[in-house]
Amino acid sequence: MRILFQTADPANQDAWLRDLRTALPHAGIRVWQSGDTAAADYAIVWKPPAEMLQGRPELKAVFNLGAGVDAILKLNVVPDTLPLIRIDDGGMAVQVAEFATHAVLRYYRRLDQYERQARSNGGEWKPLPPFERSGFGIGVLGLGVLGQRICESLQHFGFEVSGWSRSPKTLPGVKAYAGSAQLNEFLRNARVLICMLPLTPDTAGILNRDTLSQLPRGAYLINLARGGHLVEADLPPLLESGQIAGATLDVFQEEPLPPHHPFWKDPRIAITPHISALTVRSEAARQIAEKIAALQRGEAVVGLVDRNKGY
Ligand code: NAP
Ligand code: GLV
């Protein structure tokens, strides 16, 4: 079996090769170099150049080394008939759940304000009235593999958790909304809005002045999905007016976030460099090996991207 491998992160290339070769000991795995047009049965990629995947009729499937497929679909080089398979959880669900839980509790316990007080004018010792849990509904945009895990984690703290997806869902303890017709109703109850959607033409720019204005006043935004979900220019005026009290952003329109971007200077915005969930190499390699074996046996696999939906 011939496997073509590429990663946009050359520093980890050798570690990936080691883990892939351990999981697929009988495969011939080669790193793609520009100009390599030799045949391959499978491609394993993360943010590949278009050239790598063009004109490869012999490929049986392409594996995307992450959950989001927006970057690879944007290239428009994977034919609709060629299976495109993404990482399904692979150790990322627990990471986004940890991250979202930390961010929610930081806001709910007003730790963001205490951090600012501690740093203001040499320190300010001022207990603030606690927030009521009942008025602190959590809304999760996206009830897929990752969004569902976030919902489960936050329920343990007694928060009212609601979620929004494309198709209707029944999830224990979660008030579920679906489709654009129910978006505003969902937003009206979300004191904290967590975005865990895939980036598609339908969801691009979904975090904007209009939608964020539907949230209760003093709401918090946590975007762990893609920078393209947020209309960045809409956020500063909402923070200024108090409609949004704080934002935790792990993803940005341009990454790395440029040095002079105004978000860096705003103490109400917590910034992390797209790390809310990292692909776990050994787990991803094992998952891909199992899926290749299933495909070879003619079986279905989870994580197959629906090309009509775009995720
Ligand atoms: P998933 O299992 O495919 O779930 C996607 C969810 O979004 C589903 O519930 C889907 O609804 C919903 N959805 C999609 N389009 C919608 C629309 N137009 N309206 C309403 N709901 C919509 O994806 P996942 O594995 O949870 O991953 C989600 C995203 O997280 C990835 O695409 C990636 O961009 C991002 N991510 C970020 C990081 C990071 O480090 N920052 C790490 C991993 C992933 P249905 O259930 O009805 O289909
Ligand atoms: C990371 O952002 C991923 O999509 O896996």
Coordinates of C-alpha atoms and ligand atoms in Angstrom, one line a residue:
M1 CA 0.0 0.0 0.0
R2 CA 1.4 3.4 -1.0
I3 CA 0.7 6.4 1.3
L4 CA 1.5 10.0 0.5
F5 CA 2.0 12.1 3.6
Q6 CA 2.2 15.9 4.0
T7 CA 1.9 18.3 6.9
A8 CA 1.9 22.1 7.0
D9 CA 3.9 21.8 10.2
P10 CA 7.4 20.6 9.2
A11 CA 8.7 20.7 12.7
N12 CA 6.5 17.7 13.5
Q13 CA 7.0 15.8 10.3
D14 CA 9.4 13.2 11.6
A15 CA 7.2 12.5 14.7
W16 CA 4.2 12.1 12.4
L17 CA 6.1 9.7 10.2
R18 CA 7.1 7.7 13.2
D19 CA 3.6 7.4 14.5
L20 CA 2.1 6.6 11.1
R21 CA 4.7 4.0 10.4
T22 CA 4.0 2.4 13.8
A23 CA 0.2 2.3 13.1
L24 CA 0.6 1.2 9.5
P25 CA 3.7 -1.1 9.6
H26 CA 3.1 -2.7 6.2
A27 CA 2.5 0.5 4.2
G28 CA 5.1 2.4 2.2
I29 CA 4.7 5.9 3.5
R30 CA 6.5 8.7 1.7
V31 CA 6.6 12.5 2.3
W32 CA 5.2 14.4 -0.6
Q33 CA 7.7 16.8 -2.3
S34 CA 6.8 19.2 -5.0
G35 CA 6.9 17.4 -8.4
D36 CA 6.0 13.9 -6.9
T37 CA 3.3 12.6 -9.1
A38 CA 3.9 8.9 -8.5
A39 CA 0.8 6.9 -7.7
A40 CA -0.5 6.5 -4.2
D41 CA -3.5 4.7 -2.7
Y42 CA -4.2 7.1 0.2
A43 CA -3.1 10.6 1.1
I44 CA -2.8 11.9 4.7
V45 CA -2.6 15.6 4.8
W46 CA -3.0 18.8 6.8
K47 CA -3.5 22.0 4.8
P48 CA -1.9 20.6 1.6
P49 CA -0.8 22.6 -1.4
A50 CA -3.3 22.1 -4.3
E51 CA -0.5 20.6 -6.5
M52 CA -0.2 17.6 -4.2
L53 CA -3.8 16.3 -4.8
Q54 CA -4.3 17.4 -8.4
G55 CA -4.7 14.7 -11.1
R56 CA -4.6 11.6 -8.8
P57 CA -7.3 9.2 -10.2
E58 CA -5.7 6.2 -8.3
L59 CA -6.4 7.7 -4.8
K60 CA -8.9 5.7 -2.7
A61 CA -9.3 8.3 0.0
V62 CA -7.8 11.5 1.5
F63 CA -7.4 11.7 5.3
N64 CA -7.4 15.2 6.8
L65 CA -5.3 15.4 10.0
G66 CA -7.8 17.5 11.9
A67 CA -11.5 17.9 12.5
G68 CA -12.1 20.9 10.3
V69 CA -12.0 20.5 6.5
D70 CA -12.5 24.1 5.5
A71 CA -8.9 24.6 4.3
I72 CA -8.8 21.5 2.1
L73 CA -12.2 22.0 0.6
K74 CA -11.2 25.6 -0.3
L75 CA -8.6 24.2 -2.6
N76 CA -11.3 22.6 -4.7
V77 CA -9.0 19.7 -5.8
V78 CA -10.5 16.7 -4.0
P79 CA -13.2 15.4 -6.4
D80 CA -16.6 14.9 -4.8
T81 CA -16.4 11.2 -5.6
L82 CA -13.2 10.7 -3.6
P83 CA -13.8 10.0 0.1
L84 CA -12.5 12.8 2.3
I85 CA -12.2 11.7 5.9
R86 CA -11.6 13.9 8.9
I87 CA -10.4 13.1 12.4
D88 CA -13.4 12.2 14.5
D89 CA -12.7 13.3 18.1
G90 CA -9.3 11.6 18.2
G91 CA -8.6 13.1 21.7
M92 CA -9.8 16.6 20.7
A93 CA -13.2 16.4 22.4
V94 CA -11.8 16.3 25.9
Q95 CA -9.4 19.2 25.0
V96 CA -12.2 21.5 23.8
A97 CA -14.3 20.5 26.8
E98 CA -11.4 21.4 29.2
F99 CA -10.9 24.7 27.4
A100 CA -14.5 25.7 27.2
T101 CA -15.1 24.7 30.9
H102 CA -12.1 26.8 32.0
A103 CA -13.3 29.8 30.0
V104 CA -16.9 29.6 31.2
L105 CA -15.9 29.2 34.9
R106 CA -13.4 32.1 34.5
Y107 CA -16.3 34.3 33.5
Y108 CA -18.9 32.8 35.8
R109 CA -16.7 33.3 38.8
R110 CA -15.7 36.8 37.5
L111 CA -12.0 35.8 37.5
D112 CA -11.5 37.9 34.4
Q113 CA -12.6 41.0 36.4
Y114 CA -10.5 39.9 39.4
E115 CA -7.5 39.6 37.1
R116 CA -8.0 43.1 35.9
Q117 CA -8.6 44.4 39.4
A118 CA -5.4 42.8 40.6
R119 CA -3.4 44.6 37.9
S120 CA -5.0 48.0 38.2
N121 CA -3.4 50.9 40.1
G122 CA -1.2 48.5 42.1
G123 CA -4.1 46.2 43.0
E124 CA -7.7 46.6 44.0
W125 CA -9.2 44.4 46.7
K126 CA -13.0 44.4 45.9
P127 CA -15.3 41.4 46.2
L128 CA -17.9 41.5 43.4
P129 CA -21.4 40.1 43.7
P130 CA -21.5 36.6 42.4
F131 CA -23.5 35.8 39.2
E132 CA -26.7 33.8 39.6
R133 CA -26.3 30.4 38.0
S134 CA -29.9 30.5 36.8
G135 CA -29.2 33.6 34.7
F136 CA -26.0 32.1 33.2
G137 CA -27.3 30.0 30.4
I138 CA -24.6 28.4 28.1
G139 CA -25.3 28.2 24.4
V140 CA -23.2 25.9 22.2
L141 CA -23.3 26.5 18.5
G142 CA -22.6 23.1 16.9
L143 CA -23.7 19.9 18.5
G144 CA -21.3 17.6 16.7
V145 CA -18.5 15.4 18.2
L146 CA -16.9 18.4 19.9
G147 CA -19.9 20.5 20.8
Q148 CA -21.7 17.6 22.5
R149 CA -18.7 17.0 24.7
I150 CA -18.6 20.6 25.8
C151 CA -22.3 20.4 26.7
E152 CA -21.7 17.3 28.8
S153 CA -18.9 18.9 30.7
L154 CA -20.7 22.1 31.5
Q155 CA -23.8 20.2 32.7
H156 CA -21.7 18.8 35.6
F157 CA -21.6 22.4 37.1
G158 CA -25.3 22.8 37.0
F159 CA -25.5 25.3 34.1
E160 CA -28.5 25.4 31.9
V161 CA -27.0 24.3 28.6
S162 CA -28.6 24.7 25.2
G163 CA -27.3 23.9 21.8
W164 CA -27.9 24.7 18.1
S165 CA -27.3 22.5 15.1
R166 CA -28.5 22.1 11.6
S167 CA -30.7 19.1 12.1
P168 CA -32.9 18.6 15.2
K169 CA -31.3 16.7 18.1
T170 CA -32.4 15.1 21.4
L171 CA -29.6 15.2 23.9
P172 CA -30.0 14.5 27.6
G173 CA -30.2 17.7 29.6
V174 CA -29.6 20.0 26.6
K175 CA -32.2 22.3 25.3
A176 CA -31.7 21.8 21.6
Y177 CA -32.5 24.2 18.8
A178 CA -32.0 23.7 15.1
G179 CA -31.9 25.6 11.9
S180 CA -31.9 29.3 11.2
A181 CA -35.5 29.7 12.2
Q182 CA -34.6 28.9 15.8
L183 CA -31.3 30.7 16.0
N184 CA -32.5 33.9 17.6
E185 CA -34.5 32.1 20.3
F186 CA -31.4 30.1 21.1
L187 CA -29.2 33.2 21.3
R188 CA -31.6 35.0 23.6
N189 CA -30.9 32.5 26.4
A190 CA -27.2 32.3 26.0
R191 CA -25.2 34.4 28.5
V192 CA -22.2 32.6 27.2
L193 CA -22.0 31.7 23.6
I194 CA -19.5 29.0 22.5
C195 CA -18.9 28.5 18.8
M196 CA -17.9 24.9 17.8
L197 CA -19.3 25.0 14.3
P198 CA -17.5 23.9 11.1
L199 CA -16.6 26.8 8.8
T200 CA -18.9 26.6 5.7
P201 CA -20.6 29.2 3.5
D202 CA -23.6 28.9 5.8
T203 CA -21.7 29.6 9.0
A204 CA -19.0 32.1 7.9
G205 CA -19.6 35.4 9.7
I206 CA -22.3 33.9 11.9
L207 CA -20.8 35.8 14.9
N208 CA -21.7 39.3 13.9
R209 CA -23.3 42.5 15.2
D210 CA -26.8 41.2 14.6
T211 CA -26.4 37.8 16.2
L212 CA -24.3 38.9 19.1
S213 CA -26.9 41.7 19.8
Q214 CA -29.5 38.9 20.4
L215 CA -27.5 37.6 23.4
P216 CA -28.5 38.9 26.9
R217 CA -26.6 42.1 27.7
G218 CA -23.2 41.5 29.3
A219 CA -22.8 38.2 27.4
Y220 CA -19.5 36.4 26.8
L221 CA -18.2 34.9 23.6
I222 CA -16.0 31.9 23.3
N223 CA -14.9 31.0 19.7
L224 CA -13.0 27.7 19.5
A225 CA -14.0 26.9 15.9
R226 CA -12.6 29.1 13.1
G227 CA -11.7 32.8 12.8
G228 CA -14.0 33.0 9.8
H229 CA -17.0 32.7 12.0
L230 CA -16.5 36.1 13.7
V231 CA -16.8 39.4 11.9
E232 CA -13.9 40.8 13.8
A233 CA -14.7 44.5 13.2
D234 CA -18.1 44.0 14.9
L235 CA -16.6 42.9 18.3
P236 CA -14.9 46.1 19.6
P237 CA -18.1 48.3 19.5
L238 CA -20.1 45.5 21.2
L239 CA -17.4 45.4 24.0
E240 CA -17.4 49.2 24.2
S241 CA -21.2 49.3 24.6
G242 CA -21.2 46.5 27.3
Q243 CA -23.4 44.2 25.1
I244 CA -20.4 41.8 25.2
A245 CA -18.5 41.7 28.5
G246 CA -15.6 39.5 27.3
A247 CA -14.4 37.3 24.6
T248 CA -12.1 34.2 24.6
L249 CA -10.8 33.7 21.1
D250 CA -8.7 30.8 20.0
V251 CA -9.0 31.3 16.3
F252 CA -8.7 34.4 14.0
Q253 CA -9.3 35.6 10.5
E254 CA -5.6 35.8 10.0
E255 CA -3.3 33.4 11.9
P256 CA -0.9 34.0 13.5
L257 CA -2.8 37.1 14.7
P258 CA -0.8 40.0 13.3
P259 CA 1.3 42.0 15.9
H260 CA -0.7 45.2 15.4
H261 CA -4.1 43.6 15.6
P262 CA -6.3 45.7 18.0
F263 CA -7.4 42.5 19.9
W264 CA -4.0 42.1 21.4
K265 CA -4.4 45.4 23.4
D266 CA -7.9 44.8 24.7
P267 CA -7.9 43.3 28.2
R268 CA -11.5 42.0 27.7
I269 CA -10.3 39.7 25.0
A270 CA -8.4 36.5 26.0
I271 CA -6.2 35.2 23.1
T272 CA -4.8 31.8 22.5
P273 CA -2.9 30.6 19.4
H274 CA -5.4 28.0 17.9
I275 CA -4.6 25.4 20.6
S276 CA -8.0 24.7 22.1
A277 CA -7.7 21.2 20.7
L278 CA -4.5 19.8 19.1
T279 CA -4.5 16.7 17.0
V280 CA -3.1 13.9 19.1
R281 CA -0.6 12.2 16.8
S282 CA -0.7 8.7 18.1
E283 CA -4.5 8.6 18.3
A284 CA -4.9 10.1 14.9
A285 CA -2.5 7.7 13.3
R286 CA -4.3 4.7 15.0
Q287 CA -7.7 6.1 13.8
I288 CA -6.4 6.5 10.2
A289 CA -4.9 3.0 10.3
E290 CA -8.2 1.5 11.5
K291 CA -10.2 3.4 8.8
I292 CA -7.8 2.3 6.0
A293 CA -8.3 -1.3 7.1
A294 CA -12.1 -0.8 7.2
L295 CA -12.1 0.8 3.7
Q296 CA -9.9 -2.1 2.4
R297 CA -12.6 -4.5 3.6
G298 CA -15.3 -2.3 1.9
E299 CA -16.8 -1.1 5.2
A300 CA -18.1 2.4 6.0
V301 CA -16.1 4.7 8.3
V302 CA -17.1 7.6 10.6
G303 CA -15.7 11.1 9.8
L304 CA -16.6 10.9 6.1
V305 CA -17.1 14.5 5.0
D306 CA -20.5 15.2 3.4
R307 CA -19.6 17.2 0.4
N308 CA -23.0 18.8 0.1
K309 CA -23.0 20.0 3.7
G310 CA -19.3 21.0 3.6
Y311 CA -18.3 19.3 6.9
Ligands
NAP1 P1 -19.0 17.9 13.6 O1 -19.0 16.7 14.4 O2 -19.1 17.8 12.1 O3 -20.2 18.9 14.1 C1 -20.6 20.0 13.5 C2 -21.8 20.5 14.1 O4 -22.1 21.8 13.6 C3 -23.0 19.6 13.9 O5 -23.8 19.6 15.0 C4 -23.8 20.4 12.8 O6 -25.2 20.1 12.7 C5 -23.5 21.8 13.1 N1 -23.7 22.7 12.0 C6 -23.0 22.7 10.8 N2 -23.4 23.6 9.9 C7 -24.5 24.2 10.6 C8 -25.4 25.1 10.2 N3 -25.4 25.8 9.0 N4 -26.4 25.5 11.1 C9 -26.5 24.9 12.3 N5 -25.6 23.9 12.7 C10 -24.6 23.6 11.9 O7 -17.7 18.8 13.8 P2 -16.7 18.7 15.1 O8 -15.8 17.5 15.0 O9 -17.5 18.9 16.3 O10 -15.8 20.0 14.8 C11 -16.4 21.3 14.7 C12 -15.3 22.3 14.2 O11 -14.4 22.6 15.3 C13 -14.4 21.8 13.1 O12 -15.0 21.9 11.8 C14 -13.2 22.7 13.3 O13 -13.3 23.8 12.4 C15 -13.3 23.2 14.7 N6 -12.1 22.8 15.5 C16 -11.3 23.7 16.1 C17 -10.2 23.3 16.8 C18 -9.3 24.3 17.5 O14 -8.2 24.0 18.0 N7 -9.7 25.6 17.6 C19 -9.9 22.0 17.0 C20 -10.8 21.0 16.4 C21 -11.8 21.4 15.6 P3 -25.8 18.7 12.4 O15 -25.5 17.9 13.7 O16 -27.2 18.9 12.3 O17 -25.0 18.1 11.2
GLV2 C1 -8.1 22.1 14.2 O1 -8.4 23.3 14.2 C2 -8.9 21.1 13.6 O2 -9.7 21.4 12.8 O3 -8.6 19.9 13.9

